[in-house]
Coordinates of C-alpha atoms in Angstrom, one line a residue:
Chain A
X824 CA 102.1 90.2 -63.1
X825 CA 100.3 88.3 -60.3
X826 CA 101.1 89.2 -56.7
X827 CA 101.7 85.6 -55.4
X828 CA 102.0 82.1 -56.8
X829 CA 102.6 78.8 -55.0
X830 CA 103.8 75.8 -57.0
X831 CA 104.7 72.3 -55.9
X832 CA 106.6 69.4 -57.4
X833 CA 107.2 65.8 -56.3
X834 CA 110.3 64.0 -55.2
X835 CA 111.4 60.8 -56.9
X836 CA 112.6 57.3 -56.0
X837 CA 114.6 55.1 -58.3
X838 CA 113.0 51.7 -58.4
X839 CA 115.4 50.1 -60.9
X840 CA 118.8 50.8 -62.4
X841 CA 120.8 53.2 -60.3
X842 CA 124.5 53.0 -61.0
X843 CA 123.9 50.8 -64.1
X844 CA 122.2 53.9 -65.7
X845 CA 125.6 55.6 -65.8
X846 CA 126.7 53.0 -68.4
X847 CA 123.7 53.5 -70.6
X848 CA 121.5 50.8 -69.1
X849 CA 117.8 51.6 -68.6
X850 CA 116.4 52.8 -65.2
X851 CA 113.0 53.4 -63.8
X852 CA 112.0 56.2 -61.4
X853 CA 108.7 57.1 -59.9
X854 CA 107.3 60.3 -58.4
X855 CA 106.4 60.1 -54.7
X856 CA 103.6 61.9 -52.8
X857 CA 106.2 64.0 -51.0
X858 CA 106.6 67.4 -52.5
X859 CA 108.5 70.6 -52.4
X860 CA 106.5 73.8 -52.3
X861 CA 107.7 77.2 -53.6
X862 CA 106.0 80.5 -53.0
X863 CA 107.0 83.4 -55.2
X864 CA 106.1 87.1 -54.7
X865 CA 107.5 90.2 -56.5
X866 CA 109.3 92.7 -54.2
X867 CA 110.7 96.2 -54.6
X868 CA 114.2 95.5 -53.2
X869 CA 115.7 94.7 -56.6
X870 CA 117.0 91.5 -55.1
X871 CA 116.1 87.8 -55.0
X872 CA 115.4 87.1 -51.3
X873 CA 115.4 83.3 -50.8
X874 CA 114.3 81.5 -47.7
X875 CA 114.4 77.8 -47.1
X876 CA 112.6 76.4 -44.2
X877 CA 114.4 73.0 -44.2
X878 CA 117.8 74.5 -44.5
X879 CA 116.8 77.2 -42.0
X880 CA 118.6 79.6 -44.3
X881 CA 117.8 83.0 -45.7
X882 CA 119.9 84.8 -48.3
X883 CA 119.7 87.8 -50.7
X884 CA 121.2 87.9 -54.2
X885 CA 121.5 90.8 -56.5
X886 CA 119.6 90.4 -59.8
X887 CA 122.9 89.7 -61.6
X888 CA 124.9 88.3 -58.7
X889 CA 126.6 84.9 -59.1
X890 CA 127.4 83.0 -55.9
X891 CA 127.9 79.3 -56.8
X892 CA 128.9 78.1 -53.4
X893 CA 125.5 79.0 -51.8
X894 CA 123.0 76.1 -51.6
X895 CA 120.3 78.5 -52.5
X896 CA 122.0 79.7 -55.7
X897 CA 120.3 77.1 -58.0
X898 CA 117.0 78.7 -57.1
X899 CA 118.3 82.1 -58.2
X900 CA 119.4 80.6 -61.5
X901 CA 116.0 79.0 -62.0
X902 CA 114.1 82.2 -61.3
X903 CA 116.5 84.4 -63.3
X904 CA 116.2 82.1 -66.3
X905 CA 112.4 82.5 -66.2
X906 CA 112.7 86.3 -65.9
X907 CA 115.1 86.3 -68.9
X908 CA 112.6 84.3 -70.9
X909 CA 109.8 86.8 -69.9
X910 CA 112.1 89.7 -70.7
X911 CA 111.7 91.3 -67.2
X912 CA 114.0 92.0 -64.2
X913 CA 112.2 92.1 -60.9
X914 CA 113.2 91.3 -57.3
X915 CA 111.4 88.2 -55.9
X916 CA 110.7 86.8 -52.5
X917 CA 111.0 83.0 -52.8
X918 CA 109.9 80.8 -49.8
X919 CA 110.8 77.1 -50.0
X920 CA 109.4 74.3 -48.0
X921 CA 109.9 70.6 -48.7
X922 CA 108.7 67.2 -47.4
X923 CA 111.5 65.5 -49.4
X924 CA 114.5 64.6 -47.4
X925 CA 117.6 66.4 -48.8
X926 CA 120.7 64.6 -50.0
X927 CA 118.9 61.3 -50.0
X928 CA 118.8 60.6 -53.7
X929 CA 115.1 61.6 -53.8
X930 CA 115.4 64.6 -56.1
X931 CA 114.8 67.2 -53.4
X932 CA 116.8 69.9 -55.2
X933 CA 115.3 69.2 -58.6
X934 CA 111.8 69.4 -57.1
X935 CA 112.6 72.8 -55.6
X936 CA 114.0 73.9 -59.0
X937 CA 111.0 72.7 -60.9
X938 CA 108.5 74.3 -58.5
X939 CA 110.5 77.6 -58.6
X940 CA 110.4 77.7 -62.4
X941 CA 106.7 76.8 -62.5
X942 CA 105.8 79.4 -59.8
X943 CA 107.9 82.2 -61.4
X944 CA 106.6 81.4 -64.8
X945 CA 103.0 81.6 -63.6
X946 CA 103.7 84.8 -61.6
X947 CA 105.1 86.4 -64.8
X948 CA 102.1 85.0 -66.8
X949 CA 104.6 83.3 -69.1
X950 CA 102.6 80.1 -69.6
X951 CA 105.6 77.8 -69.9
X952 CA 104.9 74.2 -71.0
X953 CA 106.1 71.3 -68.9
X954 CA 108.9 70.5 -71.4
X955 CA 110.2 74.1 -70.9
X956 CA 109.8 73.9 -67.1
X957 CA 111.8 70.7 -67.0
X958 CA 114.6 72.0 -69.2
X959 CA 115.0 75.3 -67.3
X960 CA 115.1 73.4 -64.0
X961 CA 117.7 71.0 -65.5
X962 CA 120.0 73.9 -66.4
X963 CA 119.6 75.3 -62.9
X964 CA 120.5 71.9 -61.5
X965 CA 123.7 71.7 -63.5
X966 CA 125.0 74.5 -61.2
X967 CA 125.0 72.2 -58.2
X968 CA 125.2 68.7 -59.6
X969 CA 127.6 69.0 -62.5
X970 CA 125.9 67.0 -65.2
X971 CA 122.9 65.2 -63.7
X972 CA 121.1 62.5 -65.7
X973 CA 117.9 64.6 -66.1
X974 CA 115.9 62.0 -64.3
X975 CA 115.1 64.1 -61.3
X976 CA 113.7 67.2 -63.1
X977 CA 111.8 65.0 -65.6
X978 CA 110.0 62.9 -63.0
X979 CA 109.4 66.0 -60.8
X980 CA 107.8 67.8 -63.7
X981 CA 105.7 65.0 -65.2
X982 CA 105.0 62.8 -62.2
X983 CA 104.1 59.1 -62.5
X984 CA 106.7 56.5 -63.6
X985 CA 109.4 57.1 -66.1
X986 CA 111.8 54.7 -67.9
X987 CA 115.1 56.4 -68.8
X988 CA 118.1 55.5 -70.9
X989 CA 121.0 57.9 -71.5
X990 CA 121.1 57.2 -75.2
X991 CA 117.4 57.1 -75.7
X992 CA 115.9 59.6 -73.3
X993 CA 112.6 59.3 -71.4
X994 CA 109.5 57.2 -71.7
X995 CA 106.5 57.8 -69.5
X996 CA 105.1 54.5 -68.3
X997 CA 101.3 54.0 -68.3
X998 CA 100.5 52.5 -64.9
X999 CA 98.0 52.4 -62.1
X1000 CA 99.8 52.6 -58.8
X1001 CA 96.7 52.6 -56.6
X1002 CA 97.2 49.0 -55.2
X1003 CA 100.6 49.8 -53.8
X1004 CA 102.5 52.2 -51.6
X1005 CA 106.2 52.8 -51.0
X1006 CA 108.0 52.8 -47.7
X1007 CA 111.4 54.6 -47.5
X1008 CA 113.7 54.0 -44.6
X1009 CA 116.9 55.9 -43.7
X1010 CA 120.0 54.1 -42.6
X1011 CA 121.2 57.3 -41.1
X1012 CA 124.6 56.6 -42.7
X1013 CA 125.7 59.5 -44.9
X1014 CA 126.5 58.8 -48.6
X1015 CA 129.3 60.0 -50.8
X1016 CA 127.7 59.5 -54.3
X1017 CA 130.7 60.7 -56.3
X1018 CA 133.2 58.5 -54.5
X1019 CA 130.9 55.5 -54.8
X1020 CA 130.2 55.9 -58.5
X1021 CA 134.0 56.2 -59.1
X1022 CA 134.7 53.0 -57.1
X1023 CA 132.0 51.1 -59.0
X1024 CA 133.3 52.2 -62.4
X1025 CA 136.9 51.3 -61.5
X1026 CA 135.8 47.7 -60.5
X1027 CA 133.9 47.5 -63.8
X1028 CA 136.9 48.7 -65.8
X1029 CA 139.1 46.1 -64.2
X1030 CA 136.8 43.2 -64.9
X1031 CA 134.8 43.9 -68.0
X1032 CA 134.3 40.2 -68.7
X1033 CA 132.3 40.0 -65.5
X1034 CA 130.7 43.4 -65.3
X1035 CA 129.6 43.9 -68.9
X1036 CA 127.2 41.0 -68.7
X1037 CA 126.2 41.9 -65.2
X1038 CA 125.3 45.5 -66.3
X1039 CA 123.5 44.0 -69.3
X1040 CA 121.4 41.8 -66.9
X1041 CA 120.6 44.9 -64.8
X1042 CA 119.4 46.7 -68.0
X1043 CA 117.2 43.8 -69.0
X1044 CA 115.8 43.7 -65.5
X1045 CA 114.7 47.3 -65.8
X1046 CA 113.0 46.6 -69.2
X1047 CA 111.1 43.6 -67.8
X1048 CA 110.2 45.7 -64.7
X1049 CA 108.7 48.4 -67.0
X1050 CA 106.5 45.8 -68.7
X1051 CA 105.3 44.4 -65.3
X1052 CA 104.6 47.9 -64.0
X1053 CA 102.4 48.7 -67.0
X1054 CA 100.6 45.4 -66.5
X1055 CA 100.1 46.2 -62.8
X1056 CA 101.9 43.0 -61.8
X1057 CA 103.4 44.4 -58.6
X1058 CA 104.2 41.1 -57.0
X1059 CA 106.6 40.4 -59.8
X1060 CA 107.9 44.0 -59.7
X1061 CA 108.8 43.4 -56.1
X1062 CA 110.6 40.2 -56.9
X1063 CA 112.7 42.1 -59.5
X1064 CA 113.4 44.8 -57.0
X1065 CA 115.0 42.1 -54.8
X1066 CA 117.1 40.9 -57.7
X1067 CA 118.1 44.5 -58.4
X1068 CA 119.2 44.9 -54.8
X1069 CA 121.5 41.8 -55.2
X1070 CA 123.1 43.3 -58.3
X1071 CA 123.8 46.5 -56.3
X1072 CA 125.3 44.4 -53.6
X1073 CA 127.4 42.7 -56.3
X1074 CA 128.9 46.0 -57.4
X1075 CA 129.7 46.8 -53.8
X1076 CA 127.3 49.6 -52.8
X1077 CA 125.3 47.9 -50.1
X1078 CA 126.2 48.0 -46.4
X1079 CA 125.0 46.0 -43.4
X1080 CA 122.5 48.7 -42.3
X1081 CA 120.9 48.6 -45.8
X1082 CA 120.7 44.8 -45.7
X1083 CA 119.1 45.0 -42.3
X1084 CA 116.4 47.4 -43.6
X1085 CA 115.9 45.4 -46.8
X1086 CA 115.4 42.0 -45.1
X1087 CA 113.2 43.5 -42.4
X1088 CA 110.9 45.0 -45.0
X1089 CA 110.7 41.7 -46.9
X1090 CA 110.0 39.7 -43.8
X1091 CA 107.3 42.2 -42.8
X1092 CA 105.5 41.5 -46.0
X1093 CA 106.9 44.0 -48.6
X1094 CA 106.6 42.8 -52.2
X1095 CA 110.2 43.8 -52.7
X1096 CA 112.9 45.9 -51.1
X1097 CA 116.2 47.4 -52.3
X1098 CA 118.6 50.2 -51.6
X1099 CA 117.7 53.2 -53.6
X1100 CA 120.1 55.8 -55.0
X1101 CA 123.9 55.7 -54.7
X1102 CA 124.0 53.3 -51.8
X1103 CA 126.8 53.1 -49.3
X1104 CA 124.3 54.5 -46.8
X1105 CA 121.2 56.5 -47.5
X1106 CA 117.7 55.0 -48.0
X1107 CA 116.0 51.7 -48.7
X1108 CA 112.8 51.6 -50.7
X1109 CA 110.1 48.9 -50.2
X1110 CA 107.1 48.3 -52.5
X1111 CA 104.1 47.2 -50.5
X1112 CA 100.5 46.2 -51.1
X1113 CA 98.5 49.0 -49.6
X1114 CA 97.1 46.8 -46.8
X1115 CA 100.6 45.6 -45.8
X1116 CA 102.2 49.1 -45.6
X1117 CA 101.5 49.8 -42.0
X1118 CA 103.1 46.6 -40.8
X1119 CA 106.2 47.1 -42.9
X1120 CA 106.5 50.7 -41.7
X1121 CA 106.1 49.7 -38.1
X1122 CA 108.9 47.1 -38.3
X1123 CA 111.2 49.5 -40.1
X1124 CA 110.6 52.2 -37.5
X1125 CA 112.2 50.0 -34.9
X1126 CA 115.6 50.0 -36.7
X1127 CA 115.6 52.9 -39.1
X1128 CA 116.7 56.5 -38.4
X1129 CA 113.6 57.7 -40.2
X1130 CA 110.7 56.1 -42.1
X1131 CA 108.7 57.8 -44.8
X1132 CA 105.5 56.3 -46.2
X1133 CA 104.2 57.6 -49.5
X1134 CA 102.3 56.8 -52.7
X1135 CA 103.6 56.7 -56.2
X1136 CA 102.1 59.9 -57.4
X1137 CA 100.7 60.6 -60.9
X1138 CA 100.9 64.3 -60.1
X1139 CA 103.9 66.2 -61.4
X1140 CA 104.5 69.9 -61.0
X1141 CA 101.4 72.0 -60.3
X1142 CA 100.2 75.4 -59.4
X1143 CA 98.7 75.3 -56.0
X1144 CA 97.6 78.9 -55.5
X1145 CA 97.8 82.1 -57.5
X1146 CA 96.7 85.6 -56.4
Chain B
X394 CA 145.1 -8.5 -45.9
X395 CA 146.2 -6.0 -43.3
X396 CA 144.7 -5.9 -39.9
X397 CA 143.8 -2.2 -39.6
X398 CA 144.0 0.9 -41.8
X399 CA 143.1 4.5 -41.1
X400 CA 142.5 6.9 -44.0
X401 CA 141.5 10.5 -43.9
X402 CA 140.1 13.0 -46.5
X403 CA 139.3 16.7 -46.4
X404 CA 136.1 18.6 -46.5
X405 CA 135.5 21.3 -49.1
X406 CA 134.3 24.9 -49.4
X407 CA 132.9 26.4 -52.6
X408 CA 134.6 29.8 -53.1
X409 CA 132.8 30.6 -56.4
X410 CA 129.9 29.5 -58.5
X411 CA 127.4 27.6 -56.3
X412 CA 124.0 27.6 -57.9
X413 CA 125.4 28.9 -61.2
X414 CA 127.2 25.6 -61.6
X415 CA 123.9 23.8 -62.0
X416 CA 123.5 25.7 -65.3
X417 CA 126.9 24.7 -66.6
X418 CA 128.8 27.8 -65.4
X419 CA 132.3 27.2 -63.9
X420 CA 132.8 26.9 -60.1
X421 CA 135.8 26.8 -57.8
X422 CA 136.1 24.7 -54.7
X423 CA 138.9 24.2 -52.2
X424 CA 139.9 21.5 -49.7
X425 CA 140.0 22.6 -46.1
X426 CA 142.1 21.4 -43.2
X427 CA 139.1 19.8 -41.6
X428 CA 139.0 16.1 -42.3
X429 CA 137.0 12.9 -41.9
X430 CA 138.9 9.9 -40.6
X431 CA 137.8 6.3 -41.2
X432 CA 139.3 3.2 -39.5
X433 CA 138.7 -0.1 -41.2
X434 CA 139.3 -3.6 -39.6
X435 CA 138.3 -7.0 -40.9
X436 CA 136.0 -8.9 -38.6
X437 CA 134.6 -12.5 -38.4
X438 CA 130.9 -11.6 -38.1
X439 CA 130.2 -11.6 -41.8
X440 CA 128.8 -8.1 -41.4
X441 CA 129.6 -4.5 -42.0
X442 CA 129.6 -2.9 -38.5
X443 CA 129.6 0.8 -38.9
X444 CA 130.0 3.3 -36.1
X445 CA 129.8 7.1 -36.6
X446 CA 131.0 9.2 -33.7
X447 CA 129.4 12.4 -35.0
X448 CA 126.0 10.8 -35.6
X449 CA 126.4 8.8 -32.4
X450 CA 125.1 5.9 -34.4
X451 CA 126.1 2.3 -34.8
X452 CA 124.5 -0.1 -37.3
X453 CA 125.2 -3.6 -38.7
X454 CA 124.5 -4.5 -42.3
X455 CA 124.6 -8.0 -43.9
X456 CA 127.2 -8.3 -46.7
X457 CA 124.5 -8.1 -49.3
X458 CA 122.0 -6.1 -47.4
X459 CA 120.4 -3.0 -48.9
X460 CA 119.0 -0.4 -46.5
X461 CA 118.9 2.9 -48.4
X462 CA 117.2 4.9 -45.7
X463 CA 120.1 4.5 -43.3
X464 CA 122.5 7.5 -43.1
X465 CA 125.3 4.9 -42.8
X466 CA 124.3 3.0 -45.9
X467 CA 126.6 5.0 -48.3
X468 CA 129.6 3.7 -46.3
X469 CA 128.4 0.1 -46.8
X470 CA 128.1 0.8 -50.5
X471 CA 131.6 2.3 -50.7
X472 CA 133.2 -0.6 -48.8
X473 CA 131.3 -3.2 -50.7
X474 CA 132.3 -1.7 -54.0
X475 CA 136.0 -2.0 -53.0
X476 CA 135.5 -5.6 -51.9
X477 CA 133.9 -6.4 -55.2
X478 CA 136.8 -4.9 -57.0
X479 CA 139.2 -7.0 -54.9
X480 CA 137.0 -10.1 -55.4
X481 CA 136.6 -10.7 -51.7
X482 CA 133.7 -10.8 -49.2
X483 CA 134.7 -10.0 -45.7
X484 CA 133.0 -8.4 -42.7
X485 CA 134.4 -5.1 -41.7
X486 CA 134.4 -2.9 -38.6
X487 CA 134.3 0.7 -39.8
X488 CA 134.8 3.6 -37.4
X489 CA 134.1 7.1 -38.6
X490 CA 135.0 10.4 -37.0
X491 CA 134.9 13.8 -38.7
X492 CA 135.8 17.4 -38.1
X493 CA 133.6 18.5 -41.0
X494 CA 130.2 19.8 -40.0
X495 CA 127.5 17.6 -41.6
X496 CA 124.7 19.0 -43.8
X497 CA 126.7 22.3 -44.2
X498 CA 127.6 22.1 -47.9
X499 CA 131.2 21.2 -46.8
X500 CA 131.3 17.8 -48.4
X501 CA 131.2 15.9 -45.1
X502 CA 129.6 12.8 -46.6
X503 CA 131.9 12.7 -49.6
X504 CA 134.9 12.9 -47.4
X505 CA 133.7 10.0 -45.4
X506 CA 133.0 8.0 -48.6
X507 CA 136.5 8.9 -50.0
X508 CA 138.3 7.9 -46.8
X509 CA 136.2 4.7 -46.6
X510 CA 137.2 3.7 -50.1
X511 CA 140.9 4.5 -49.5
X512 CA 141.1 2.7 -46.2
X513 CA 139.3 -0.4 -47.5
X514 CA 141.3 -0.5 -50.6
X515 CA 144.5 -0.3 -48.6
X516 CA 143.3 -3.0 -46.2
X517 CA 142.7 -5.3 -49.1
X518 CA 146.0 -4.3 -50.6
X519 CA 144.2 -3.3 -53.8
X520 CA 146.3 -0.3 -54.5
X521 CA 143.6 1.8 -56.1
X522 CA 144.7 5.1 -57.8
X523 CA 143.1 8.4 -56.8
X524 CA 141.0 8.5 -59.9
X525 CA 139.4 5.1 -58.9
X526 CA 139.0 6.2 -55.3
X527 CA 137.1 9.3 -56.4
X528 CA 134.9 7.4 -58.8
X529 CA 133.9 4.7 -56.4
X530 CA 133.2 7.3 -53.7
X531 CA 131.0 9.2 -56.2
X532 CA 128.9 6.1 -56.9
X533 CA 128.4 5.6 -53.2
X534 CA 127.4 9.2 -52.9
X535 CA 124.7 8.8 -55.6
X536 CA 122.8 6.6 -53.0
X537 CA 122.2 9.6 -50.7
X538 CA 122.5 12.6 -52.9
X539 CA 120.8 11.6 -56.1
X540 CA 123.1 12.9 -58.8
X541 CA 125.7 15.1 -57.1
X542 CA 128.0 17.3 -59.2
X543 CA 131.1 15.2 -58.4
X544 CA 132.8 18.3 -56.9
X545 CA 132.8 16.9 -53.4
X546 CA 134.5 13.5 -54.0
X547 CA 137.0 15.1 -56.4
X548 CA 138.2 17.8 -54.1
X549 CA 138.2 15.4 -51.1
X550 CA 140.4 13.0 -53.1
X551 CA 142.8 15.3 -54.7
X552 CA 142.9 18.3 -52.2
X553 CA 143.9 21.8 -53.2
X554 CA 141.7 24.0 -55.4
X555 CA 139.7 22.8 -58.3
X556 CA 137.8 24.5 -61.1
X557 CA 134.8 22.6 -62.3
X558 CA 132.4 22.9 -65.1
X559 CA 129.6 20.4 -65.8
X560 CA 130.3 20.1 -69.5
X561 CA 134.1 20.2 -69.1
X562 CA 134.9 18.4 -65.9
X563 CA 137.7 19.2 -63.4
X564 CA 140.8 21.3 -63.6
X565 CA 143.3 21.3 -60.7
X566 CA 144.5 24.9 -59.9
X567 CA 148.2 25.4 -59.2
X568 CA 148.2 27.7 -56.2
X569 CA 150.1 28.5 -53.0
X570 CA 147.5 29.1 -50.3
X571 CA 150.0 29.8 -47.4
X572 CA 149.3 33.5 -47.2
X573 CA 145.6 33.0 -46.4
X574 CA 143.2 31.2 -44.1
X575 CA 139.5 30.7 -44.3
X576 CA 137.0 31.4 -41.6
X577 CA 133.6 29.6 -41.7
X578 CA 130.7 30.9 -39.7
X579 CA 127.4 29.1 -39.2
X580 CA 124.1 31.1 -39.2
X581 CA 122.5 28.3 -37.3
X582 CA 119.6 28.5 -39.8
X583 CA 118.9 25.1 -41.4
X584 CA 119.0 24.9 -45.2
X585 CA 116.8 23.1 -47.7
X586 CA 119.1 22.8 -50.7
X587 CA 116.6 21.0 -53.0
X588 CA 113.9 23.6 -52.5
X589 CA 116.3 26.5 -52.9
X590 CA 117.7 25.1 -56.1
X591 CA 114.2 24.7 -57.5
X592 CA 113.1 28.2 -56.6
X593 CA 116.2 29.7 -58.2
X594 CA 115.7 27.8 -61.4
X595 CA 112.0 28.8 -61.6
X596 CA 113.0 32.4 -61.3
X597 CA 115.6 31.9 -64.0
X598 CA 113.1 30.2 -66.3
X599 CA 110.6 33.0 -65.9
X600 CA 113.1 35.8 -66.8
X601 CA 115.8 34.3 -69.1
X602 CA 116.5 37.8 -70.5
X603 CA 117.8 38.8 -67.0
X604 CA 119.2 35.6 -65.7
X605 CA 121.1 34.3 -68.7
X606 CA 123.5 37.3 -68.7
X607 CA 123.6 37.2 -64.9
X608 CA 124.6 33.5 -64.9
X609 CA 127.1 34.3 -67.6
X610 CA 128.6 37.0 -65.5
X611 CA 128.9 34.6 -62.6
X612 CA 130.7 32.1 -64.8
X613 CA 133.2 34.8 -66.0
X614 CA 133.7 35.7 -62.4
X615 CA 134.8 32.1 -61.6
X616 CA 137.2 32.1 -64.5
X617 CA 138.8 35.4 -63.5
X618 CA 139.0 34.1 -59.9
X619 CA 140.8 31.0 -61.0
X620 CA 143.5 33.1 -62.7
X621 CA 143.8 35.3 -59.6
X622 CA 144.1 32.3 -57.4
X623 CA 146.9 30.8 -59.5
X624 CA 148.7 34.2 -59.4
X625 CA 148.3 34.4 -55.6
X626 CA 146.4 37.7 -55.9
X627 CA 144.2 37.0 -52.9
X628 CA 143.1 40.6 -52.3
X629 CA 141.4 40.5 -55.7
X630 CA 140.1 37.0 -55.1
X631 CA 138.4 38.4 -52.0
X632 CA 136.9 41.3 -54.0
X633 CA 135.4 38.8 -56.4
X634 CA 134.0 36.7 -53.5
X635 CA 132.1 39.9 -52.5
X636 CA 130.8 40.3 -56.0
X637 CA 129.8 36.6 -56.1
X638 CA 127.9 37.1 -52.8
X639 CA 125.9 39.9 -54.5
X640 CA 125.0 37.6 -57.4
X641 CA 123.8 35.0 -54.9
X642 CA 121.7 37.7 -53.2
X643 CA 120.3 38.6 -56.6
X644 CA 119.1 35.0 -57.2
X645 CA 117.4 35.1 -53.8
X646 CA 119.4 32.7 -51.7
X647 CA 120.8 35.1 -49.0
X648 CA 119.2 35.9 -45.7
X649 CA 119.7 38.6 -43.1
X650 CA 121.7 36.3 -40.9
X651 CA 124.1 35.6 -43.8
X652 CA 124.4 39.3 -44.6
X653 CA 125.2 39.9 -40.9
X654 CA 128.1 37.4 -41.0
X655 CA 129.3 38.6 -44.4
X656 CA 129.5 42.3 -43.5
X657 CA 131.0 41.6 -40.0
X658 CA 133.8 39.5 -41.6
X659 CA 134.5 42.2 -44.2
X660 CA 134.5 45.0 -41.6
X661 CA 136.9 42.9 -39.4
X662 CA 139.4 42.8 -42.2
X663 CA 138.5 39.8 -44.3
X664 CA 139.7 40.0 -48.0
X665 CA 136.3 38.8 -49.0
X666 CA 133.2 37.1 -47.6
X667 CA 130.2 35.3 -49.1
X668 CA 127.6 32.7 -48.3
X669 CA 128.8 29.3 -49.3
X670 CA 126.8 26.4 -50.6
X671 CA 123.1 26.5 -51.2
X672 CA 122.3 29.5 -49.0
X673 CA 119.0 30.2 -47.3
X674 CA 120.9 29.6 -44.1
X675 CA 124.0 27.5 -43.6
X676 CA 127.5 28.9 -43.6
X677 CA 129.4 32.0 -44.6
X678 CA 133.0 31.7 -45.8
X679 CA 135.6 34.5 -45.4
X680 CA 139.0 34.6 -47.0
X681 CA 141.6 36.3 -44.7
X682 CA 145.2 37.2 -44.7
X683 CA 146.8 34.9 -42.1
X684 CA 147.5 37.8 -39.7
X685 CA 143.9 39.0 -39.8
X686 CA 142.3 35.6 -39.2
X687 CA 142.1 35.8 -35.4
X688 CA 140.3 39.2 -35.5
X689 CA 137.8 38.1 -38.1
X690 CA 137.1 34.9 -36.2
X691 CA 136.7 36.8 -32.9
X692 CA 134.2 39.2 -34.4
X693 CA 132.2 36.4 -36.0
X694 CA 132.2 34.4 -32.7
X695 CA 130.1 37.1 -31.2
X696 CA 127.2 36.5 -33.6
X697 CA 127.6 33.1 -35.3
X698 CA 126.3 29.8 -33.9
X699 CA 129.7 28.3 -34.7
X700 CA 133.0 29.5 -36.2
X701 CA 135.6 27.2 -37.9
X702 CA 139.0 28.4 -38.8
X703 CA 141.0 26.4 -41.3
X704 CA 143.6 26.5 -44.0
X705 CA 143.1 25.7 -47.6
X706 CA 144.7 22.2 -47.7
X707 CA 146.9 20.8 -50.5
X708 CA 146.3 17.4 -49.0
X709 CA 143.7 15.2 -50.4
X710 CA 142.9 11.7 -49.2
X711 CA 145.7 9.9 -47.4
X712 CA 146.5 6.8 -45.5
X713 CA 147.3 7.8 -41.9
X714 CA 148.0 4.4 -40.4
X715 CA 148.3 0.8 -41.5
X716 CA 149.0 -2.3 -39.4

């Protein structure tokens, strides 16, 4: 066993298809250059001692203890699953720090789970493949998120851009994202994802004649966007992000604060801008040519609660340090 | 021949389907309680002497004179067509005043044409039916608007609510609009309808896989809305107006100023709110329960260039006075 391992994994942004993905339409997510870092060390206490810098929270769990209400419990589940796989039972000190804003639809908890699995696996010299890391993180995620789509752990493990469809699974997109950056801006309005998803689905159920073709259009949009991404036609990708935003407005998940951010980004020169994630608050994402990024970020900073500039990152989970 | 006739005709608002109607999807328009009034008197000058209060413009035209660049020329064409039908050639004084904002997608010019035809027909005791009045006004409209859809002259002649589809024509909806009012708010941003329509169609042409189903969804939306209007389910009509607004955002014809008006109206209690007409500026329309109208109008007055409150009017063209 090693004495210390640090692993990191990226957050994600949905560029196309949130909400529509629930009804088996394709979606596209990308990894961003904001990462969660997890440091794992064996200890002699016979406990999992977890510390999260962002939550400013420190908790201890017995090796067999279940405490589902704790926000740190998914990390215990992730580490324990790796130990089970290795056939060992050791106490661990686990330190978490993350650049990914939590509860923002950016896959913060999946990135932590993925990095935890990777770091623990490396510590125990288990040599798990990425497929395994992603799957174990997914199962840990089910503790907090019910039955997540699997997008978050997949993108966090593999990095880059991924097309996803419920009935078909994942497809890694081959793309060169160097000419562009993304700017994320926070409305500061809290979201209630579950409530929003229910409201959208009840509208869809009431008017299938309208929403079946609308959802189909959203799916075709993601398919076209995937082709454009692979061809590097980011101007057109941006145009389709704008269309996607309108479809999200049509299903009722935009708010004035999101529109304000979206139109400000577009006017400042973004190639495209849309709400990202569940909507009803939360974040806007803008795709920008590298050279226009600063201007877009500056304009958004005047009105957003928080602005994050990042790249679309090829890099998935990785071991940063091992001792 | 009578010595003076005054006729009036209402303006219109598109509640569903603008833009999508161009590609043969159904649309719904309603007459509003804002009207154009036209007073016609025979004169001895052998000329058409036209005066428009809103344009603050007065011009004379010979009985056979063609002057297409004049904004008053369509009125000459309308009056002349009625005289031709009656087999007479007399000079006319024509006074126009209108409560309908011009160049706002509210059918101001069609209302003037319809009222001109009705007043002139009555003056000459020609007894034209509504169908004829509408058709003659339409032909006069083609002078200024190229090939308009025919929605404006139809709604202005017949009043009430009309469903329209290019390939199928018009259908009068049977509805009781007493429980609701409409509030119109002006962004103050000028529109360029022709340019917008071209941009939308070029996007549609580039991505038919996306926009064919999207347009189809917009058409089904108008069909569902027509049923709800006839059943008096205005809360649901409002919900679908919100969906329609999102689809208009998706095809790229909304702007921040429109979103600001739309969300302000919804938050103030409107049943639904959307841009109306070509977009890219122009007006927002909100549907309100009668009792909520004042509050919605008050909130909009804080941010709009101009707010107009009206009813949906059963009344089409009518003779107001004859001497």
